[in-house]
Coordinates of C-alpha atoms in Angstrom, one line a residue:
X960 CA -38.6 -109.7 -151.6
X961 CA -40.7 -110.6 -154.7
X962 CA -39.2 -113.9 -155.5
X963 CA -42.4 -115.7 -154.5
X964 CA -44.8 -113.2 -156.3
X965 CA -47.7 -114.8 -158.1
X966 CA -48.9 -113.4 -161.5
X967 CA -52.7 -112.7 -161.3
X968 CA -53.3 -110.5 -164.4
X969 CA -51.8 -108.7 -167.3
X970 CA -52.9 -105.1 -168.1
X971 CA -51.6 -103.0 -171.0
X972 CA -48.6 -105.4 -171.3
X973 CA -47.8 -105.2 -167.6
X974 CA -47.8 -108.2 -165.3
X975 CA -49.8 -107.7 -162.1
X976 CA -48.3 -109.8 -159.3
X977 CA -49.0 -110.5 -155.7
X978 CA -46.2 -111.0 -153.2
X979 CA -46.8 -113.6 -150.5
X980 CA -46.9 -110.8 -148.0
X981 CA -50.0 -109.3 -149.7
X982 CA -52.1 -112.3 -148.8
X983 CA -51.2 -111.6 -145.2
X984 CA -52.3 -108.0 -145.3
X985 CA -55.4 -108.9 -147.4
X986 CA -56.5 -111.4 -144.7
X987 CA -55.9 -108.9 -141.9
X988 CA -57.9 -106.2 -143.7
X989 CA -60.9 -108.5 -144.2
X990 CA -60.7 -109.7 -140.6
X991 CA -60.4 -106.2 -139.1
X992 CA -63.2 -104.8 -141.3
X993 CA -65.6 -107.7 -140.7
X994 CA -65.1 -107.8 -136.9
X995 CA -64.5 -104.2 -135.9
X996 CA -64.9 -101.3 -138.4
X997 CA -68.0 -102.4 -140.4
X998 CA -69.9 -103.6 -137.3
X999 CA -69.4 -100.1 -135.8
X1000 CA -70.6 -98.5 -139.1
X1001 CA -73.5 -100.9 -139.7
X1002 CA -74.8 -102.1 -136.3
X1003 CA -77.1 -105.0 -136.5
X1004 CA -75.8 -106.2 -139.9
X1005 CA -75.6 -110.0 -140.2
X1006 CA -72.2 -111.7 -140.3
X1007 CA -72.4 -112.9 -143.9
X1008 CA -73.0 -109.3 -145.1
X1009 CA -70.1 -108.0 -143.0
X1010 CA -67.7 -110.6 -144.5
X1011 CA -68.9 -109.9 -148.1
X1012 CA -68.5 -106.2 -147.6
X1013 CA -65.0 -106.6 -146.1
X1014 CA -64.0 -108.8 -149.1
X1015 CA -65.3 -106.2 -151.6
X1016 CA -63.5 -103.4 -149.7
X1017 CA -60.3 -105.4 -149.8
X1018 CA -60.7 -105.9 -153.6
X1019 CA -61.3 -102.2 -153.9
X1020 CA -58.0 -101.6 -152.1
X1021 CA -56.3 -104.0 -154.5
X1022 CA -57.8 -102.2 -157.5
X1023 CA -56.8 -98.8 -156.1
X1024 CA -53.2 -99.8 -155.6
X1025 CA -53.1 -101.3 -159.1
X1026 CA -54.4 -98.0 -160.6
X1027 CA -51.9 -96.0 -158.5
X1028 CA -49.1 -98.0 -160.0
X1029 CA -50.6 -98.0 -163.5
X1030 CA -50.5 -94.2 -163.3
X1031 CA -46.7 -94.4 -162.6
X1032 CA -46.5 -96.8 -165.6
X1033 CA -48.4 -94.5 -167.9
X1034 CA -46.2 -91.5 -167.2
X1035 CA -43.1 -93.6 -167.4
X1036 CA -44.1 -94.7 -170.9
X1037 CA -44.6 -91.1 -171.8
X1038 CA -40.9 -90.5 -171.0
X1039 CA -39.8 -93.6 -172.9
X1040 CA -39.4 -95.9 -169.9
X1041 CA -40.9 -99.3 -169.6
X1042 CA -42.4 -101.0 -166.6
X1043 CA -42.2 -104.8 -166.7
X1044 CA -44.5 -105.5 -163.8
X1045 CA -46.4 -104.3 -160.8
X1046 CA -46.1 -106.2 -157.5
X1047 CA -48.4 -105.7 -154.5
X1048 CA -46.8 -106.5 -151.2
X1049 CA -47.2 -105.9 -147.4
X1050 CA -46.7 -102.1 -147.5
X1051 CA -48.5 -101.3 -150.8
X1052 CA -47.2 -101.7 -154.4
X1053 CA -44.2 -101.1 -156.6
X1054 CA -43.9 -100.5 -160.3
X1055 CA -40.8 -102.3 -161.6
X1056 CA -39.0 -99.8 -163.9
X1057 CA -36.6 -101.6 -166.4
X1058 CA -34.4 -98.4 -166.4
X1059 CA -34.1 -95.3 -164.2
X1060 CA -35.5 -91.9 -165.1
X1061 CA -32.8 -89.8 -167.0
X1062 CA -33.7 -86.4 -165.5
X1063 CA -35.2 -84.8 -162.4
X1064 CA -38.2 -83.7 -164.5
X1065 CA -39.1 -87.2 -165.6
X1066 CA -38.7 -88.6 -162.1
X1067 CA -40.9 -85.9 -160.7
X1068 CA -43.8 -86.6 -163.0
X1069 CA -43.4 -90.3 -162.8
X1070 CA -43.4 -90.2 -159.0
X1071 CA -46.2 -87.7 -158.5
X1072 CA -48.5 -89.5 -160.9
X1073 CA -49.3 -92.2 -158.3
X1074 CA -50.5 -89.8 -155.5
X1075 CA -52.5 -87.8 -158.0
X1076 CA -54.2 -91.1 -159.1
X1077 CA -55.0 -91.9 -155.4
X1078 CA -56.4 -88.4 -154.8
X1079 CA -58.6 -88.7 -157.9
X1080 CA -59.8 -92.1 -156.7
X1081 CA -60.6 -90.6 -153.3
X1082 CA -62.8 -88.0 -154.9
X1083 CA -64.5 -90.5 -157.1
X1084 CA -65.3 -92.8 -154.2
X1085 CA -66.4 -89.9 -152.1
X1086 CA -68.7 -88.6 -154.8
X1087 CA -70.1 -92.2 -155.3
X1088 CA -70.8 -92.4 -151.6
X1089 CA -72.7 -89.2 -151.7
X1090 CA -74.8 -90.4 -154.7
X1091 CA -75.4 -93.7 -152.9
X1092 CA -76.7 -91.8 -149.9
X1093 CA -79.0 -89.6 -152.0
X1094 CA -80.4 -92.6 -153.8
X1095 CA -80.9 -94.5 -150.4
X1096 CA -78.6 -97.3 -151.6
X1097 CA -78.3 -100.0 -148.9
X1098 CA -75.8 -99.2 -146.1
X1099 CA -73.1 -101.9 -147.1
X1100 CA -72.5 -100.3 -150.5
X1101 CA -72.4 -96.7 -149.0
X1102 CA -70.1 -97.7 -146.2
X1103 CA -67.7 -99.6 -148.5
X1104 CA -67.5 -96.6 -150.9
X1105 CA -66.9 -94.2 -148.0
X1106 CA -64.2 -96.5 -146.6
X1107 CA -62.4 -96.6 -150.0
X1108 CA -62.6 -92.8 -150.3
X1109 CA -60.9 -92.4 -146.9
X1110 CA -58.4 -95.1 -147.7
X1111 CA -57.3 -93.5 -151.0
X1112 CA -57.0 -90.1 -149.3
X1113 CA -54.7 -91.8 -146.7
X1114 CA -52.7 -93.4 -149.6
X1115 CA -52.4 -89.9 -151.2
X1116 CA -51.2 -88.2 -148.0
X1117 CA -48.9 -91.1 -147.0
X1118 CA -47.3 -91.3 -150.4
X1119 CA -46.5 -87.6 -150.3
X1120 CA -44.2 -88.0 -147.2
X1121 CA -40.7 -87.3 -148.4
X1122 CA -39.4 -90.7 -147.4
X1123 CA -37.4 -92.3 -150.3
X1124 CA -38.1 -94.6 -152.1
X1125 CA -41.7 -93.8 -151.6
X1126 CA -43.3 -91.4 -154.1
X1127 CA -42.8 -88.3 -151.9
X1128 CA -39.2 -89.2 -151.4
X1129 CA -38.8 -89.6 -155.2
X1130 CA -40.4 -86.2 -155.7
X1131 CA -37.9 -84.8 -153.2
X1132 CA -35.0 -86.4 -155.0
X1133 CA -36.3 -85.1 -158.3
X1134 CA -36.2 -81.5 -156.9
X1135 CA -32.7 -82.0 -155.4
X1136 CA -31.5 -83.6 -158.6
X1137 CA -32.9 -80.7 -160.7
X1138 CA -31.2 -78.2 -158.4
X1139 CA -27.8 -79.9 -158.3
X1140 CA -27.6 -81.8 -161.5
X1141 CA -26.1 -84.7 -159.5
X1142 CA -28.3 -87.8 -159.1
X1143 CA -26.0 -89.5 -156.6
X1144 CA -25.8 -86.5 -154.3
X1145 CA -29.5 -85.9 -154.5
X1146 CA -30.1 -89.5 -153.6
X1147 CA -27.8 -89.3 -150.6
X1148 CA -29.6 -86.3 -149.3
X1149 CA -33.0 -87.9 -149.9
X1150 CA -32.0 -91.0 -148.1
X1151 CA -30.8 -88.9 -145.2
X1152 CA -34.3 -87.3 -145.0
X1153 CA -35.8 -90.8 -145.3
X1154 CA -33.8 -92.0 -142.3
X1155 CA -35.2 -89.2 -140.2
X1156 CA -38.7 -90.2 -141.1
X1157 CA -37.9 -93.8 -140.5
X1158 CA -36.6 -93.2 -137.0
X1159 CA -39.6 -91.0 -136.4
X1160 CA -42.0 -93.8 -137.4
X1161 CA -40.1 -96.3 -135.2
X1162 CA -40.1 -93.8 -132.3
X1163 CA -43.9 -93.4 -132.5
X1164 CA -44.3 -97.1 -132.7
X1165 CA -42.2 -97.7 -129.6
X1166 CA -44.1 -95.0 -127.7
X1167 CA -47.4 -96.6 -128.7
X1168 CA -46.1 -100.0 -127.6
X1169 CA -44.9 -98.7 -124.2
X1170 CA -48.2 -97.0 -123.6
X1171 CA -50.1 -100.2 -123.9
X1172 CA -51.2 -100.3 -127.6
X1173 CA -48.6 -102.9 -128.8
X1174 CA -50.5 -103.9 -132.0
X1175 CA -50.9 -100.2 -133.0
X1176 CA -47.3 -99.6 -132.4
X1177 CA -46.1 -102.5 -134.5
X1178 CA -47.1 -101.0 -137.9
X1179 CA -45.1 -97.7 -137.5
X1180 CA -42.0 -99.8 -136.5
X1181 CA -42.4 -102.1 -139.5
X1182 CA -42.9 -99.1 -141.8
X1183 CA -39.8 -97.4 -140.4
X1184 CA -37.7 -100.4 -140.8
X1185 CA -39.0 -100.9 -144.4
X1186 CA -38.2 -97.3 -145.4
X1187 CA -34.8 -97.4 -143.8
X1188 CA -33.8 -100.7 -145.5
X1189 CA -35.2 -99.9 -148.9
X1190 CA -33.8 -96.4 -149.1
X1191 CA -30.3 -97.6 -148.1
X1192 CA -30.6 -100.5 -150.6
X1193 CA -31.6 -98.1 -153.4
X1194 CA -28.6 -95.8 -152.5
X1195 CA -26.2 -98.8 -152.5
X1196 CA -27.5 -99.9 -155.9
X1197 CA -27.1 -96.5 -157.4
X1198 CA -23.6 -96.1 -155.8
X1199 CA -22.6 -99.5 -157.3
X1200 CA -23.9 -98.5 -160.8
X1201 CA -22.1 -95.1 -160.6
X1202 CA -18.9 -96.6 -159.3
X1203 CA -18.7 -99.3 -161.9
X1204 CA -20.0 -97.3 -164.8
X1205 CA -17.4 -97.4 -167.6
X1206 CA -15.1 -99.7 -165.5
X1207 CA -13.9 -103.0 -166.7
X1208 CA -12.6 -106.0 -164.9
X1209 CA -9.1 -104.9 -166.0
X1210 CA -9.6 -101.7 -164.0
X1211 CA -10.5 -103.6 -160.8
X1212 CA -8.5 -106.8 -160.9
X1213 CA -5.3 -107.8 -159.1
X1214 CA -2.5 -108.2 -161.6
X1215 CA 0.4 -110.7 -161.4
X1216 CA -1.2 -112.9 -158.7
X1217 CA 0.7 -115.7 -157.0
X1218 CA 0.1 -118.9 -158.9
X1219 CA 0.3 -122.7 -158.3
X1220 CA 1.8 -125.4 -160.6
X1221 CA -0.1 -128.6 -161.3
X1222 CA 2.7 -130.8 -160.0
X1223 CA 3.0 -129.1 -156.6
X1224 CA 1.7 -131.1 -153.7
X1225 CA -1.0 -129.7 -151.5
X1226 CA 1.5 -129.5 -148.7
X1227 CA 3.8 -127.2 -150.8
X1228 CA 0.8 -125.2 -152.0
X1229 CA -0.5 -124.5 -148.5
X1230 CA 2.9 -123.7 -147.0
X1231 CA 4.7 -121.8 -149.9
X1232 CA 1.7 -120.2 -151.6
X1233 CA -1.2 -119.8 -149.3
X1234 CA 0.5 -119.2 -146.0
X1235 CA 3.6 -117.5 -147.3
X1236 CA 1.7 -114.9 -149.3
X1237 CA -1.5 -114.7 -147.2
X1238 CA -3.9 -115.9 -150.0
X1239 CA -6.5 -118.6 -150.2
X1240 CA -7.1 -118.6 -154.0
X1241 CA -4.4 -119.3 -156.7
X1242 CA -4.6 -119.7 -160.4
X1243 CA -2.9 -122.9 -161.7
X1244 CA -0.5 -122.2 -164.6
X1245 CA 1.8 -124.4 -166.7
X1246 CA 4.1 -123.2 -169.4
X1247 CA 2.2 -119.9 -169.6
X1248 CA -1.2 -121.6 -170.1
X1249 CA -4.0 -121.1 -167.5
X1250 CA -5.4 -124.5 -166.5
X1251 CA -7.7 -123.5 -163.7
X1252 CA -7.5 -122.7 -160.0
X1253 CA -7.3 -124.2 -156.6
X1254 CA -8.4 -122.6 -153.3
X1255 CA -8.4 -123.4 -149.6
X1256 CA -11.9 -124.7 -149.7
X1257 CA -10.9 -127.3 -152.2
X1258 CA -7.8 -128.3 -150.2
X1259 CA -9.9 -128.7 -147.0
X1260 CA -11.8 -131.5 -148.6
X1261 CA -8.6 -133.6 -148.7
X1262 CA -7.4 -135.2 -145.4
X1263 CA -4.3 -133.5 -144.1
X1264 CA -2.3 -136.7 -144.0
X1265 CA -2.8 -137.0 -147.8
X1266 CA -1.5 -133.5 -148.6
X1267 CA 2.1 -134.7 -149.2
X1268 CA 0.9 -137.2 -151.8
X1269 CA -1.9 -135.3 -153.5
X1270 CA -1.0 -132.8 -156.2
X1271 CA -2.7 -129.7 -157.4
X1272 CA -3.5 -131.4 -160.6
X1273 CA -5.5 -134.0 -158.7
X1274 CA -7.9 -131.3 -157.3
X1275 CA -7.7 -128.5 -159.8
X1276 CA -10.9 -126.7 -160.8
X1277 CA -10.7 -126.3 -164.5
X1278 CA -11.4 -123.0 -166.2
X1279 CA -15.0 -122.4 -167.4
X1280 CA -17.5 -119.6 -167.9
X1281 CA -18.6 -119.7 -164.3
X1282 CA -15.2 -119.0 -162.9
X1283 CA -13.3 -117.2 -165.7
X1284 CA -14.0 -113.8 -167.1
X1285 CA -12.3 -111.7 -169.8
X1286 CA -10.4 -108.6 -168.9
X1287 CA -12.7 -106.3 -170.8
X1288 CA -15.9 -107.5 -169.2
X1289 CA -17.9 -104.5 -167.8
X1290 CA -17.8 -104.1 -164.0
X1291 CA -21.6 -104.2 -163.8
X1292 CA -21.7 -107.4 -165.8
X1293 CA -19.2 -108.9 -163.3
X1294 CA -21.5 -107.9 -160.4
X1295 CA -24.4 -109.6 -162.1
X1296 CA -22.3 -112.7 -162.5
X1297 CA -21.3 -112.6 -158.8
X1298 CA -25.0 -112.5 -157.8
X1299 CA -26.0 -115.2 -160.3
X1300 CA -23.3 -117.7 -159.4
X1301 CA -22.7 -116.8 -155.8
X1302 CA -18.9 -117.0 -156.5
X1303 CA -16.7 -114.4 -154.9
X1304 CA -13.4 -115.0 -156.9
X1305 CA -12.8 -115.3 -160.6
X1306 CA -9.8 -115.9 -162.9
X1307 CA -9.2 -113.1 -165.5
X1308 CA -7.9 -114.6 -168.8
X1309 CA -7.7 -113.7 -172.4
X1310 CA -7.3 -116.7 -174.8
X1311 CA -6.3 -119.0 -171.9
X1312 CA -3.5 -116.5 -170.8
X1313 CA -3.7 -115.4 -167.2
X1314 CA -4.2 -111.6 -166.8
X1315 CA -5.1 -111.5 -163.1
X1316 CA -7.7 -112.4 -160.6
X1317 CA -10.8 -110.4 -159.6
X1318 CA -12.6 -110.9 -156.3
X1319 CA -15.6 -109.4 -154.6
X1320 CA -13.2 -107.8 -152.2
X1321 CA -11.5 -106.0 -155.0
X1322 CA -14.9 -104.6 -156.2
X1323 CA -15.9 -103.6 -152.6
X1324 CA -12.6 -101.8 -152.1
X1325 CA -13.3 -99.8 -155.2
X1326 CA -16.8 -99.1 -154.0
X1327 CA -15.5 -98.0 -150.6
X1328 CA -13.2 -95.4 -152.1
X1329 CA -15.9 -94.2 -154.4
X1330 CA -18.3 -93.7 -151.5
X1331 CA -15.8 -91.7 -149.6
X1332 CA -15.1 -89.5 -152.5
X1333 CA -18.8 -89.1 -153.2
X1334 CA -19.6 -88.4 -149.6
X1335 CA -16.9 -85.7 -149.5
X1336 CA -18.3 -84.1 -152.6
X1337 CA -21.8 -84.0 -151.1
X1338 CA -20.5 -82.5 -147.9
X1339 CA -18.7 -79.7 -149.8
X1340 CA -21.9 -79.1 -151.9
X1341 CA -24.0 -78.8 -148.7
X1342 CA -21.5 -76.4 -147.1

């Protein structure tokens, strides 16, 4: 989501970045305030003043969101965690923790810090608006302060909704985690609650759309989809970390794979290795030494009429750091390599000696079993 984020500032060693989607919401806020909300609050005000007021209000929202996320960062630092950056995007902001909280207590205080900051900001803007009114400050300043007070109160209440991975959802997970002592089980239950809220948001949006207010119904639908997608992604990431924790490539790989010889023709390779054994990827070995690999994608680049005269040695992909891993590589490091290279299959070798092959399918099969076992444990715990 944040691959196109633009760095705009650095505060307390933390990069403040804007996702491309933030510019969309910022523009919509300025437009809606300048053309609808502020004209209602300040009738007769000239267009230039309305636009300037809208821009100042938008910048106030930007500052409020940054302070909300900085509150998370401050408490995270208290618990020994570091935040590398803060990114504002379509639905708010996110503080990028370099590591996860180690206990329910730390997660609770890190999560609740943001809403508390928003509540304090709401009080500060409300008090400032009262002072502005007492001092007969011009309407634009008073209206902007009142708007920011209401906006921060809405942020406070919205972030307390127990929809993971929003702040309220993290508070819920912290409570469940403290009760059970099982982070994964707590996350599963928090994601289940989040799904209920997400479908509720989408239901409200659809109702609004079918009753004639399509624009008003769009936001709840988008928020519901966002909550549903991000909560499930967070759960999948945690499941992957839990399933692969302490696991090495040797624990996950396929041993004694079918191999090819460099002198085999592609015709023999396809018929006696790929088709006969139902595989599409084969290490190439000669006299016990691993030379590389050949797969169906490589073979397809050669015209079929040339398969009988082309040997494996002619098309072999030699071993290298982007396709060969040691047997003791950590499972999580392997997943990082898969995401980095986009490759799904790797040779496993120690000192040029073939140990096995590891594929994304092998990892996913392990994850599938882990999820079933974890889901069964959560079901028993709930019962």
